mmCIF file of C-alpha atoms in Angstrom:
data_model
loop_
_atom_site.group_PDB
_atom_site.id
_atom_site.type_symbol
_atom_site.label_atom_id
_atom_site.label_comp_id
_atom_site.label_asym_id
_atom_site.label_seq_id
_atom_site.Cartn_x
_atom_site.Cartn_y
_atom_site.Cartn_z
ATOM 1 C CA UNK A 1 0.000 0.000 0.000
ATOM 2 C CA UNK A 2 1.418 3.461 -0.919
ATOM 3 C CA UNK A 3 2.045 6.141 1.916
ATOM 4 C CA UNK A 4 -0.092 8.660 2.096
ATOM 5 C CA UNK A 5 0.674 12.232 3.958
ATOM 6 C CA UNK A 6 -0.779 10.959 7.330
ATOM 7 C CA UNK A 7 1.246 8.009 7.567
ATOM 8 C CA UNK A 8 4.644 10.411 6.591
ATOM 9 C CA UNK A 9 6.707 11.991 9.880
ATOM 10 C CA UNK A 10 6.437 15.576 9.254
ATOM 11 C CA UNK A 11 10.366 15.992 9.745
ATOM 12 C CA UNK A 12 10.933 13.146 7.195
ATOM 13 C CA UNK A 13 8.400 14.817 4.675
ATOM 14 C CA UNK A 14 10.392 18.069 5.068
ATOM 15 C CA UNK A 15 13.496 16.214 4.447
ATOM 16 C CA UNK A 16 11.928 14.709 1.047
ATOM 17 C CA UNK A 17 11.022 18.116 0.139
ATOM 18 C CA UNK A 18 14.403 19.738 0.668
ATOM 19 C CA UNK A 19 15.739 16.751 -1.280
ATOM 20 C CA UNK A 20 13.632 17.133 -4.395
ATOM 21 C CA UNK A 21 14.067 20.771 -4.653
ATOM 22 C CA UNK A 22 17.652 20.054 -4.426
ATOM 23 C CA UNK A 23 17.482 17.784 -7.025
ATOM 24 C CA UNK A 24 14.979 20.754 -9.282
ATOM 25 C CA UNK A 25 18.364 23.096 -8.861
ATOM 26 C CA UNK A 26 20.632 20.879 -10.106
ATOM 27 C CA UNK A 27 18.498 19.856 -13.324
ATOM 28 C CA UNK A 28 18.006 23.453 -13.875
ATOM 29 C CA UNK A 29 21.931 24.013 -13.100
ATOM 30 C CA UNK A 30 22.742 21.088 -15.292
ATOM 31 C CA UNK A 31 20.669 22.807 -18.123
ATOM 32 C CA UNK A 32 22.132 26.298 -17.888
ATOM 33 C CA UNK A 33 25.467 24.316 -18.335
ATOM 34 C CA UNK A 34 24.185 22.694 -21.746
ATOM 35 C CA UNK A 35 22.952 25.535 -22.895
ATOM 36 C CA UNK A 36 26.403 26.773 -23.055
ATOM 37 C CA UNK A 37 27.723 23.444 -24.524
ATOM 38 C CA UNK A 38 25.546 23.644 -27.196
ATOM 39 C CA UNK A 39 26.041 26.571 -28.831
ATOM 40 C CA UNK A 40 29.358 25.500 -30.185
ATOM 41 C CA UNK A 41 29.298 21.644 -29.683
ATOM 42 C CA UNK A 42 26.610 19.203 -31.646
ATOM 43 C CA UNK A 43 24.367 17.710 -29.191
ATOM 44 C CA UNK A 44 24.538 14.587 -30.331
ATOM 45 C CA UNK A 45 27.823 14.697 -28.881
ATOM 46 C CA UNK A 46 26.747 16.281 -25.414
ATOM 47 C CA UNK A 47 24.186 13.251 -24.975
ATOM 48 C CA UNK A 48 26.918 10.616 -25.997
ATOM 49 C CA UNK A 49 28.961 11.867 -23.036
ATOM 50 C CA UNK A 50 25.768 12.165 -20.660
ATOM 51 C CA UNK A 51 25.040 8.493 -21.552
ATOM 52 C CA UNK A 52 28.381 7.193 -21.536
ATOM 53 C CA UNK A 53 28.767 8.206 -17.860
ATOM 54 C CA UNK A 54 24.880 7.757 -17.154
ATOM 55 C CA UNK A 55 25.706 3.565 -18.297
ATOM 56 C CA UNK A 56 28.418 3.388 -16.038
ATOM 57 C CA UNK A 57 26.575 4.822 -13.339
ATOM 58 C CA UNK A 58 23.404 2.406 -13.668
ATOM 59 C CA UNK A 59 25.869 -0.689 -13.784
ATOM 60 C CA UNK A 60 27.430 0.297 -11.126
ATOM 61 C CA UNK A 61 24.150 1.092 -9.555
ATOM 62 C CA UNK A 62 22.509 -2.607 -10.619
ATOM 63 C CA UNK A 63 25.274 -4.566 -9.592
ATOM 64 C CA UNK A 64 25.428 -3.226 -5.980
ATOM 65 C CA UNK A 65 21.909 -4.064 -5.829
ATOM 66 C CA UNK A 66 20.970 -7.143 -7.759
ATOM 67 C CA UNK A 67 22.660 -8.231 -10.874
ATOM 68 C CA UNK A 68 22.734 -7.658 -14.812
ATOM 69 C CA UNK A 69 21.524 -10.477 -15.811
ATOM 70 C CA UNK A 70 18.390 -10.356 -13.530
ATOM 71 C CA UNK A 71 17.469 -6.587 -14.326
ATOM 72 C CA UNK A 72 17.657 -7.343 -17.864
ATOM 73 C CA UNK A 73 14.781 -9.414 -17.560
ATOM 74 C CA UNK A 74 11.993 -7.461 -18.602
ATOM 75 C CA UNK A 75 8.425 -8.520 -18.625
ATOM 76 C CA UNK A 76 8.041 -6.415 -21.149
ATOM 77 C CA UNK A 77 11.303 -5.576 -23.330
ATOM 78 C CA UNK A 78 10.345 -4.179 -26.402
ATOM 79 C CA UNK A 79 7.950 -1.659 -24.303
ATOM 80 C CA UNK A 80 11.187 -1.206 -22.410
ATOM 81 C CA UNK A 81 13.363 -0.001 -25.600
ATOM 82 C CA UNK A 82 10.481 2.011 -26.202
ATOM 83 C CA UNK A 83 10.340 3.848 -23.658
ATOM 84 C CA UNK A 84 14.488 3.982 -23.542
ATOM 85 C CA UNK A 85 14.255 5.857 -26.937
ATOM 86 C CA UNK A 86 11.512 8.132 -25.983
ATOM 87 C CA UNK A 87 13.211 9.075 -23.169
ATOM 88 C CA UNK A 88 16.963 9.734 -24.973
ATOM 89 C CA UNK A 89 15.098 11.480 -27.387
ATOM 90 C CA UNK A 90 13.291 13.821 -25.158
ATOM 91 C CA UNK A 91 16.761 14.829 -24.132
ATOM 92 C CA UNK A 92 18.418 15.270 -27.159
ATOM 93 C CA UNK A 93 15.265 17.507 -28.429
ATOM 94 C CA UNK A 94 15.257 19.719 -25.486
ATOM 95 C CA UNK A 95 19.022 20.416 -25.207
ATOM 96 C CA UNK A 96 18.452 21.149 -28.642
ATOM 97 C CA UNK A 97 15.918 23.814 -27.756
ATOM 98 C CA UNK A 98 18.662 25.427 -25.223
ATOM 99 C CA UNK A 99 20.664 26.377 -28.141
ATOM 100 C CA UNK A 100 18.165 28.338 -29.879
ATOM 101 C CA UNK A 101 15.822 29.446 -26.775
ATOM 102 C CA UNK A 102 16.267 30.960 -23.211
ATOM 103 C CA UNK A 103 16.165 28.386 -20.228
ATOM 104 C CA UNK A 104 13.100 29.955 -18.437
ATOM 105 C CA UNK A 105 10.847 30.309 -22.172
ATOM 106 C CA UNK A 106 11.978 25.912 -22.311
ATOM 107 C CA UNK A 107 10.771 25.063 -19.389
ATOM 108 C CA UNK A 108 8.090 26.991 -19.234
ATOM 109 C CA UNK A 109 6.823 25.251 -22.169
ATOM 110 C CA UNK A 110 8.239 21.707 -21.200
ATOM 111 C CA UNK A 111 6.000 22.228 -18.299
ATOM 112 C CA UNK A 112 3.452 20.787 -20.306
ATOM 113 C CA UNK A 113 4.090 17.420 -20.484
ATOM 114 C CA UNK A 114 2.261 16.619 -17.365
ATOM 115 C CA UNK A 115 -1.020 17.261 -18.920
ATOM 116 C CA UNK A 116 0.120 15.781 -22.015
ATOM 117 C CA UNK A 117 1.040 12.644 -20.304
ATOM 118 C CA UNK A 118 -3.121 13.017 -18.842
ATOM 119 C CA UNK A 119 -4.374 13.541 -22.458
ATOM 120 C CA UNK A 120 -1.985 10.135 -23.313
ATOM 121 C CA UNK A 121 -2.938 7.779 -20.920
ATOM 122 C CA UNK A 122 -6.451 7.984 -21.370
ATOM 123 C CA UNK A 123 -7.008 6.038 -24.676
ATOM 124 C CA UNK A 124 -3.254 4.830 -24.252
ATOM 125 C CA UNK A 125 -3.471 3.191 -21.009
ATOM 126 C CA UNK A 126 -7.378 3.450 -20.525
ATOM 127 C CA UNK A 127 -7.469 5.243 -17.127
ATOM 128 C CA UNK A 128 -10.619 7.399 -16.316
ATOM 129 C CA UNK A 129 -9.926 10.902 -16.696
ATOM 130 C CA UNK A 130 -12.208 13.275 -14.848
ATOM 131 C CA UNK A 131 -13.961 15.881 -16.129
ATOM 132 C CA UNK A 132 -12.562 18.188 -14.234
ATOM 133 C CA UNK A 133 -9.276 17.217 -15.380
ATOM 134 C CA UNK A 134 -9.846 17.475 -18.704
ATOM 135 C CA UNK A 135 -11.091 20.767 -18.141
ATOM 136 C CA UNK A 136 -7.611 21.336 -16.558
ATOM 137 C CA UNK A 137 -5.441 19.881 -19.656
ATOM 138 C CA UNK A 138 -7.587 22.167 -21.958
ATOM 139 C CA UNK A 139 -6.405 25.011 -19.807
ATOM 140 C CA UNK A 140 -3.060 23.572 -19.899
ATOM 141 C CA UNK A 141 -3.244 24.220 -23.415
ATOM 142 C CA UNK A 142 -4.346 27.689 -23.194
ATOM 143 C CA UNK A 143 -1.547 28.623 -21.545
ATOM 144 C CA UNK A 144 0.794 27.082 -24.038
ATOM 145 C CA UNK A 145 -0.803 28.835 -26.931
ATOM 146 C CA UNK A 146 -0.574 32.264 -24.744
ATOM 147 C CA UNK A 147 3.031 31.545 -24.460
ATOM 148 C CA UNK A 148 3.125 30.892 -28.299
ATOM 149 C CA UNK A 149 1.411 33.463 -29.536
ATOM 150 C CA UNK A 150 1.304 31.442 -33.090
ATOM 151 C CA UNK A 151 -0.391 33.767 -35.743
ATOM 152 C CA UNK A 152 1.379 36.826 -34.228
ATOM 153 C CA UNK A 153 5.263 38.409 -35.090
ATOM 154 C CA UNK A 154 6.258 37.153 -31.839
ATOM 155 C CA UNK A 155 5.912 33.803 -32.451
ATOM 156 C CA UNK A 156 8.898 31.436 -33.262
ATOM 157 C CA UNK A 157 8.973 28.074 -34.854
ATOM 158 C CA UNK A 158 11.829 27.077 -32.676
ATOM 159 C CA UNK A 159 9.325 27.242 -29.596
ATOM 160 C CA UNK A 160 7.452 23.793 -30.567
ATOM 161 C CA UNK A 161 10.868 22.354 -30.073
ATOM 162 C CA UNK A 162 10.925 21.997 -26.166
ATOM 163 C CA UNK A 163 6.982 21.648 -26.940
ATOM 164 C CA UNK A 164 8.169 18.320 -29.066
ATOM 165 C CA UNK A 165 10.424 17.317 -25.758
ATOM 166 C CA UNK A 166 7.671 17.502 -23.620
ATOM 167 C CA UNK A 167 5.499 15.002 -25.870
ATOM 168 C CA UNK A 168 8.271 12.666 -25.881
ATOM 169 C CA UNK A 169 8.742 13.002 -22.201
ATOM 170 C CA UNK A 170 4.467 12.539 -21.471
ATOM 171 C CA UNK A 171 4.691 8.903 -23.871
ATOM 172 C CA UNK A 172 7.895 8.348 -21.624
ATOM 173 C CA UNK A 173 5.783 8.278 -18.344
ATOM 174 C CA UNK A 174 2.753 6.686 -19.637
ATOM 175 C CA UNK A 175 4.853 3.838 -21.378
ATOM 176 C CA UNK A 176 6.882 3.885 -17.501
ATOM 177 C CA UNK A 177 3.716 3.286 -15.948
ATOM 178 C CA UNK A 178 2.975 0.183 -18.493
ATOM 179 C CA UNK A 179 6.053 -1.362 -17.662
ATOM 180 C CA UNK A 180 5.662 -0.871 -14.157
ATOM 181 C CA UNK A 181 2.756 -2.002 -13.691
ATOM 182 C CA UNK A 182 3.204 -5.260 -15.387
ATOM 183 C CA UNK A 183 6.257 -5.661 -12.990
ATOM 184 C CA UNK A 184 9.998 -4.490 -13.882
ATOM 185 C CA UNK A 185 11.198 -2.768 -11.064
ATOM 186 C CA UNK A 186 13.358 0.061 -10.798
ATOM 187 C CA UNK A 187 16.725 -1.905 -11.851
ATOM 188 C CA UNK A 188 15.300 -2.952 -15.027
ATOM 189 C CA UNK A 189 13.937 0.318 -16.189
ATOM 190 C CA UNK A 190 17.132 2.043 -15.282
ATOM 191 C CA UNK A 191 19.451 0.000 -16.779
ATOM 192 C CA UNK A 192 17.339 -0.531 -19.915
ATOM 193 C CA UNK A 193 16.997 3.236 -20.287
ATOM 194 C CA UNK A 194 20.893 3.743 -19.978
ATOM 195 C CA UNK A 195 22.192 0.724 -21.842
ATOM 196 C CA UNK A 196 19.386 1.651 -24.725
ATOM 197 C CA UNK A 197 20.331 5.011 -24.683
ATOM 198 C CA UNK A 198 23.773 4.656 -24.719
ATOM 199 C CA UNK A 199 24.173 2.457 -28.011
ATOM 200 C CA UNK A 200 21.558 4.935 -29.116
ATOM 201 C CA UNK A 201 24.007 8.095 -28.779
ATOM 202 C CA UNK A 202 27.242 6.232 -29.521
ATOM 203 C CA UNK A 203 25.518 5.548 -32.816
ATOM 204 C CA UNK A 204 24.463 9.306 -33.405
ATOM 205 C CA UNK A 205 27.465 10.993 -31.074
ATOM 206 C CA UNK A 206 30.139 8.966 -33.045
ATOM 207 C CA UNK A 207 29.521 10.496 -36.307
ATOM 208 C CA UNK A 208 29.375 14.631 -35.180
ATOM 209 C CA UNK A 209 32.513 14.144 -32.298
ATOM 210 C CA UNK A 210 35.170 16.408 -32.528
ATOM 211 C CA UNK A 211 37.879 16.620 -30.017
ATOM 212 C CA UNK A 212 36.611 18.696 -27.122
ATOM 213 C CA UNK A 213 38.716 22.059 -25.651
ATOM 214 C CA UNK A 214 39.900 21.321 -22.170
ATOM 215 C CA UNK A 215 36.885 23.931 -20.735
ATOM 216 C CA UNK A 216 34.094 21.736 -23.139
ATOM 217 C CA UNK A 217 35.219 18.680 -21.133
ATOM 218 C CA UNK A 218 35.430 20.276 -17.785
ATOM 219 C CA UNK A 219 31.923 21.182 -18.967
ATOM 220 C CA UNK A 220 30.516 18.320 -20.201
ATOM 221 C CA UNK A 221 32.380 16.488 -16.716
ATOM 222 C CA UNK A 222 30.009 18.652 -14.704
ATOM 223 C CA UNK A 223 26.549 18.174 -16.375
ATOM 224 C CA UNK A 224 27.387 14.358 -16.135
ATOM 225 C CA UNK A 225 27.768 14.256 -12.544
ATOM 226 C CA UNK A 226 24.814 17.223 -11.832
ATOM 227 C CA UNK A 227 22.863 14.728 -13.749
ATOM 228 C CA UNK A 228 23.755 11.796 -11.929
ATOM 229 C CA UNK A 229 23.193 13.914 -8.881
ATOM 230 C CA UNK A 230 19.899 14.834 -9.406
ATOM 231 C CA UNK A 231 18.978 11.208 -10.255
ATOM 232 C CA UNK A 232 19.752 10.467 -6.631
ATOM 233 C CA UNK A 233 18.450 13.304 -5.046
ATOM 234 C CA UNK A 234 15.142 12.359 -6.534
ATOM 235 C CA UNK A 235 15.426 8.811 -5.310
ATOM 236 C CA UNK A 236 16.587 9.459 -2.235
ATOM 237 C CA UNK A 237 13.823 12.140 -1.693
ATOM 238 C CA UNK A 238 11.095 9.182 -2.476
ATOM 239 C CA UNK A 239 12.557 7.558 0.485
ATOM 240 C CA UNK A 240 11.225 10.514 2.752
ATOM 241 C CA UNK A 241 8.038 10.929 1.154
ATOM 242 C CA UNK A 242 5.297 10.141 -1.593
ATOM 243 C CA UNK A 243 5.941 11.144 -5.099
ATOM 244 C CA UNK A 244 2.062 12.334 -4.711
ATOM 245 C CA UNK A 245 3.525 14.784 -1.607
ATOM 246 C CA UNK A 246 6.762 15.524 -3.909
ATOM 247 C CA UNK A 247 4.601 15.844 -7.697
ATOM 248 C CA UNK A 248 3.789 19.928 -6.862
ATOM 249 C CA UNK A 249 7.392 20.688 -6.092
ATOM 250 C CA UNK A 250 8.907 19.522 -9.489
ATOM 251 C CA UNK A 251 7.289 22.960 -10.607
ATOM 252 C CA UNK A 252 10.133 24.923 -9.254
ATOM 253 C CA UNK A 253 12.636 23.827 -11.861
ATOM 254 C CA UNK A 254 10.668 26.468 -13.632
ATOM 255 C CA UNK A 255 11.307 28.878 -10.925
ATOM 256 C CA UNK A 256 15.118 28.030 -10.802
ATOM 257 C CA UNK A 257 15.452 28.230 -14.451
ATOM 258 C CA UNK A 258 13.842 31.416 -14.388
ATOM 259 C CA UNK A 259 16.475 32.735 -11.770
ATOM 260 C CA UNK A 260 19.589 30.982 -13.762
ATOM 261 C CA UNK A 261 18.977 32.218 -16.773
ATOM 262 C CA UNK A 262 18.436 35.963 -15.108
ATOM 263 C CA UNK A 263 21.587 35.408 -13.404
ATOM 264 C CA UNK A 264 23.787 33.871 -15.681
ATOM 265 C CA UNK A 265 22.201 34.494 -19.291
ATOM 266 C CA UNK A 266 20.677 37.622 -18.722
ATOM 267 C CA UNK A 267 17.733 36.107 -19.656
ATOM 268 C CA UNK A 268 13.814 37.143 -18.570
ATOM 269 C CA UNK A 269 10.895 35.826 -19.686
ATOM 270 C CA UNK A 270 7.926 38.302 -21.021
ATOM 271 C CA UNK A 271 4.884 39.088 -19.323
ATOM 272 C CA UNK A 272 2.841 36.705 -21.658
ATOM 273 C CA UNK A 273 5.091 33.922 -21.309
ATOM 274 C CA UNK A 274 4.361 34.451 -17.383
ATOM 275 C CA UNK A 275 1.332 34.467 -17.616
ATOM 276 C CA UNK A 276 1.087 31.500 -19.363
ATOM 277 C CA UNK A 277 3.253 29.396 -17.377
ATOM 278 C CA UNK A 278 1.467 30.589 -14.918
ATOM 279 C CA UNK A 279 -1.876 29.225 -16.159
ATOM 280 C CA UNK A 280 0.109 25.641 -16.953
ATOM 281 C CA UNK A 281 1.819 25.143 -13.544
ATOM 282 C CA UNK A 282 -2.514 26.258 -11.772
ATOM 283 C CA UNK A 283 -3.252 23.728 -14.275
ATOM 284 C CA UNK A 284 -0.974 21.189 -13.271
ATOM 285 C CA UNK A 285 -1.411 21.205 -9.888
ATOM 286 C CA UNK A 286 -5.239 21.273 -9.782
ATOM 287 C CA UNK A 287 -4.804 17.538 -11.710
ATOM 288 C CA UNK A 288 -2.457 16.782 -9.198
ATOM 289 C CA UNK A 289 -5.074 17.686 -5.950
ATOM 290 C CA UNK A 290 -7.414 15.627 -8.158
ATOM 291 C CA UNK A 291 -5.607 12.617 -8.607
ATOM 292 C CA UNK A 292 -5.014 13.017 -4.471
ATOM 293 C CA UNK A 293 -8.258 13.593 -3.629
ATOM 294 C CA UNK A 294 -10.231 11.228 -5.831
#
């Protein structure tokens, strides 16, 4: 039976919180590092690293726990590679959108995927979506198209590519869910998603590498580890509490993003884009106090 927020120590859900939040500053660290990567470097080769280091890290990770040849057996494999590519290629499409778009203007429209995963799982997975959550999604969508503007001079065509990520990234958690729910624990899905996703970016890295500067590896050394690092954060905040308690606070990699990208980039969203991240992240949790409270 899953914990709920009763049967959570407040002191250990405070703990969980501080953990994941943690874990929202280093993605949105990691990605203000990328975004500097990319603009010079291909980022086919930025992922290779990332999933060179992001293998060794799950075998490392497996073997201390179980063992290869156990988490490699999948209930459901080809689901499993699947959801391995989606997930690779979610991250490959939205470090792509770094190079051409400001951090806070890609999250705020990766933010979506939540509701896109909701829109996904309905026929996909045949879960009963509320009304009132569909209402929610539709808003969801408002906001994006407020953030888009499409039709008007402001608009750019190189804003549907973190919109892209996040559809990749909503199939990713409705095809985890499938997976899960037929039974391969967490071994199998990470080492699937890193082994996958390694031959996957050795195949497309290979071809665009070109010999690094000492700073580009220094670089690409410190968004491998931030991303490991987050990882763990994450899993080691589920220890203290519920992903249900933890789901609201993902929203303030938007926040931090917003901040790095002020900071370090200059960067500032618009007042439309605001608002409509603002009308996305209302969105997003209402489904969220839904799911808890149905």
């Amino acid at each position: 039976m899953s914990q709920t927020y009763k049967e959570v120590e407040p002191n250990m859900v405070g703990k969980g919180v501080l953990l994941c939040l943690a874990a929202m500053l280093v993605f949105a660290s990691q990605d203000a590092v990328t975004k500097m990567l990319v603009q010079e470097m291909s980022v086919a080769q930025v992922v290779l690293v990332r999933y060179w280091v992001f293998a060794m890290f799950a075998i490392i990770w497996v073997t201390r726990t179980s063992t290869i040849r156990h988490a490699l057996r999948s209930v459901r494999p080809k689901l499993q590679v699947f959801r391995s590519l989606l997930s690779i290629a979610e991250i490959a499409i939205f470090n792509l959108a770094l190079r051409y778009l400001g951090l806070a203007e890609s999250h705020a429209l990766m933010a979506v995927f939540p509701l896109m995963a909701i829109a996904l799982a309905a026929p996909i997975l045949g879960e009963r979506v509320s009304r009132n959550c569909w209402l929610a999604v539709m808003a969801g969508f408002v906001g994006t198209l407020v953030i888009l503007r499409p039709g008007l001079e402001v608009f750019k065509i190189e804003s549907l590519i973190p919109l892209s990520a996040a559809l990749c990234f909503a199939g990713y958690h409705v095809v985890t869910r499938q997976v899960s729910s037929a039974g391969d624990g967490f071994n199998t899905n990470v080492l699937y998603m890193a082994l996958v996703g390694c031959v996957c970016a050795t195949l497309f890295g290979i071809t665009a590498w070109r010999e690094p500067s000492m700073q580009e590896w220094f670089l690409l050394g410190v968004i491998s580890v931030m991303s490991v690092a987050a990882q763990l954060l994450l899993v080691k905040a589920l220890e203290y509490a519920p992903a249900s308690i933890l789901q609201p606070f993902n929203y303030s990699l938007l926040v931090f993003a917003t901040i790095i990208g002020y900071l370090v980039f200059n960067e500032f969203p618009d007042s439309w884009t605001l608002v409509g991240a603002s009308i996305v992240i209302v969105s997003g949790l209402y489904v969220i106090y839904s799911q808890r409270t149905s």
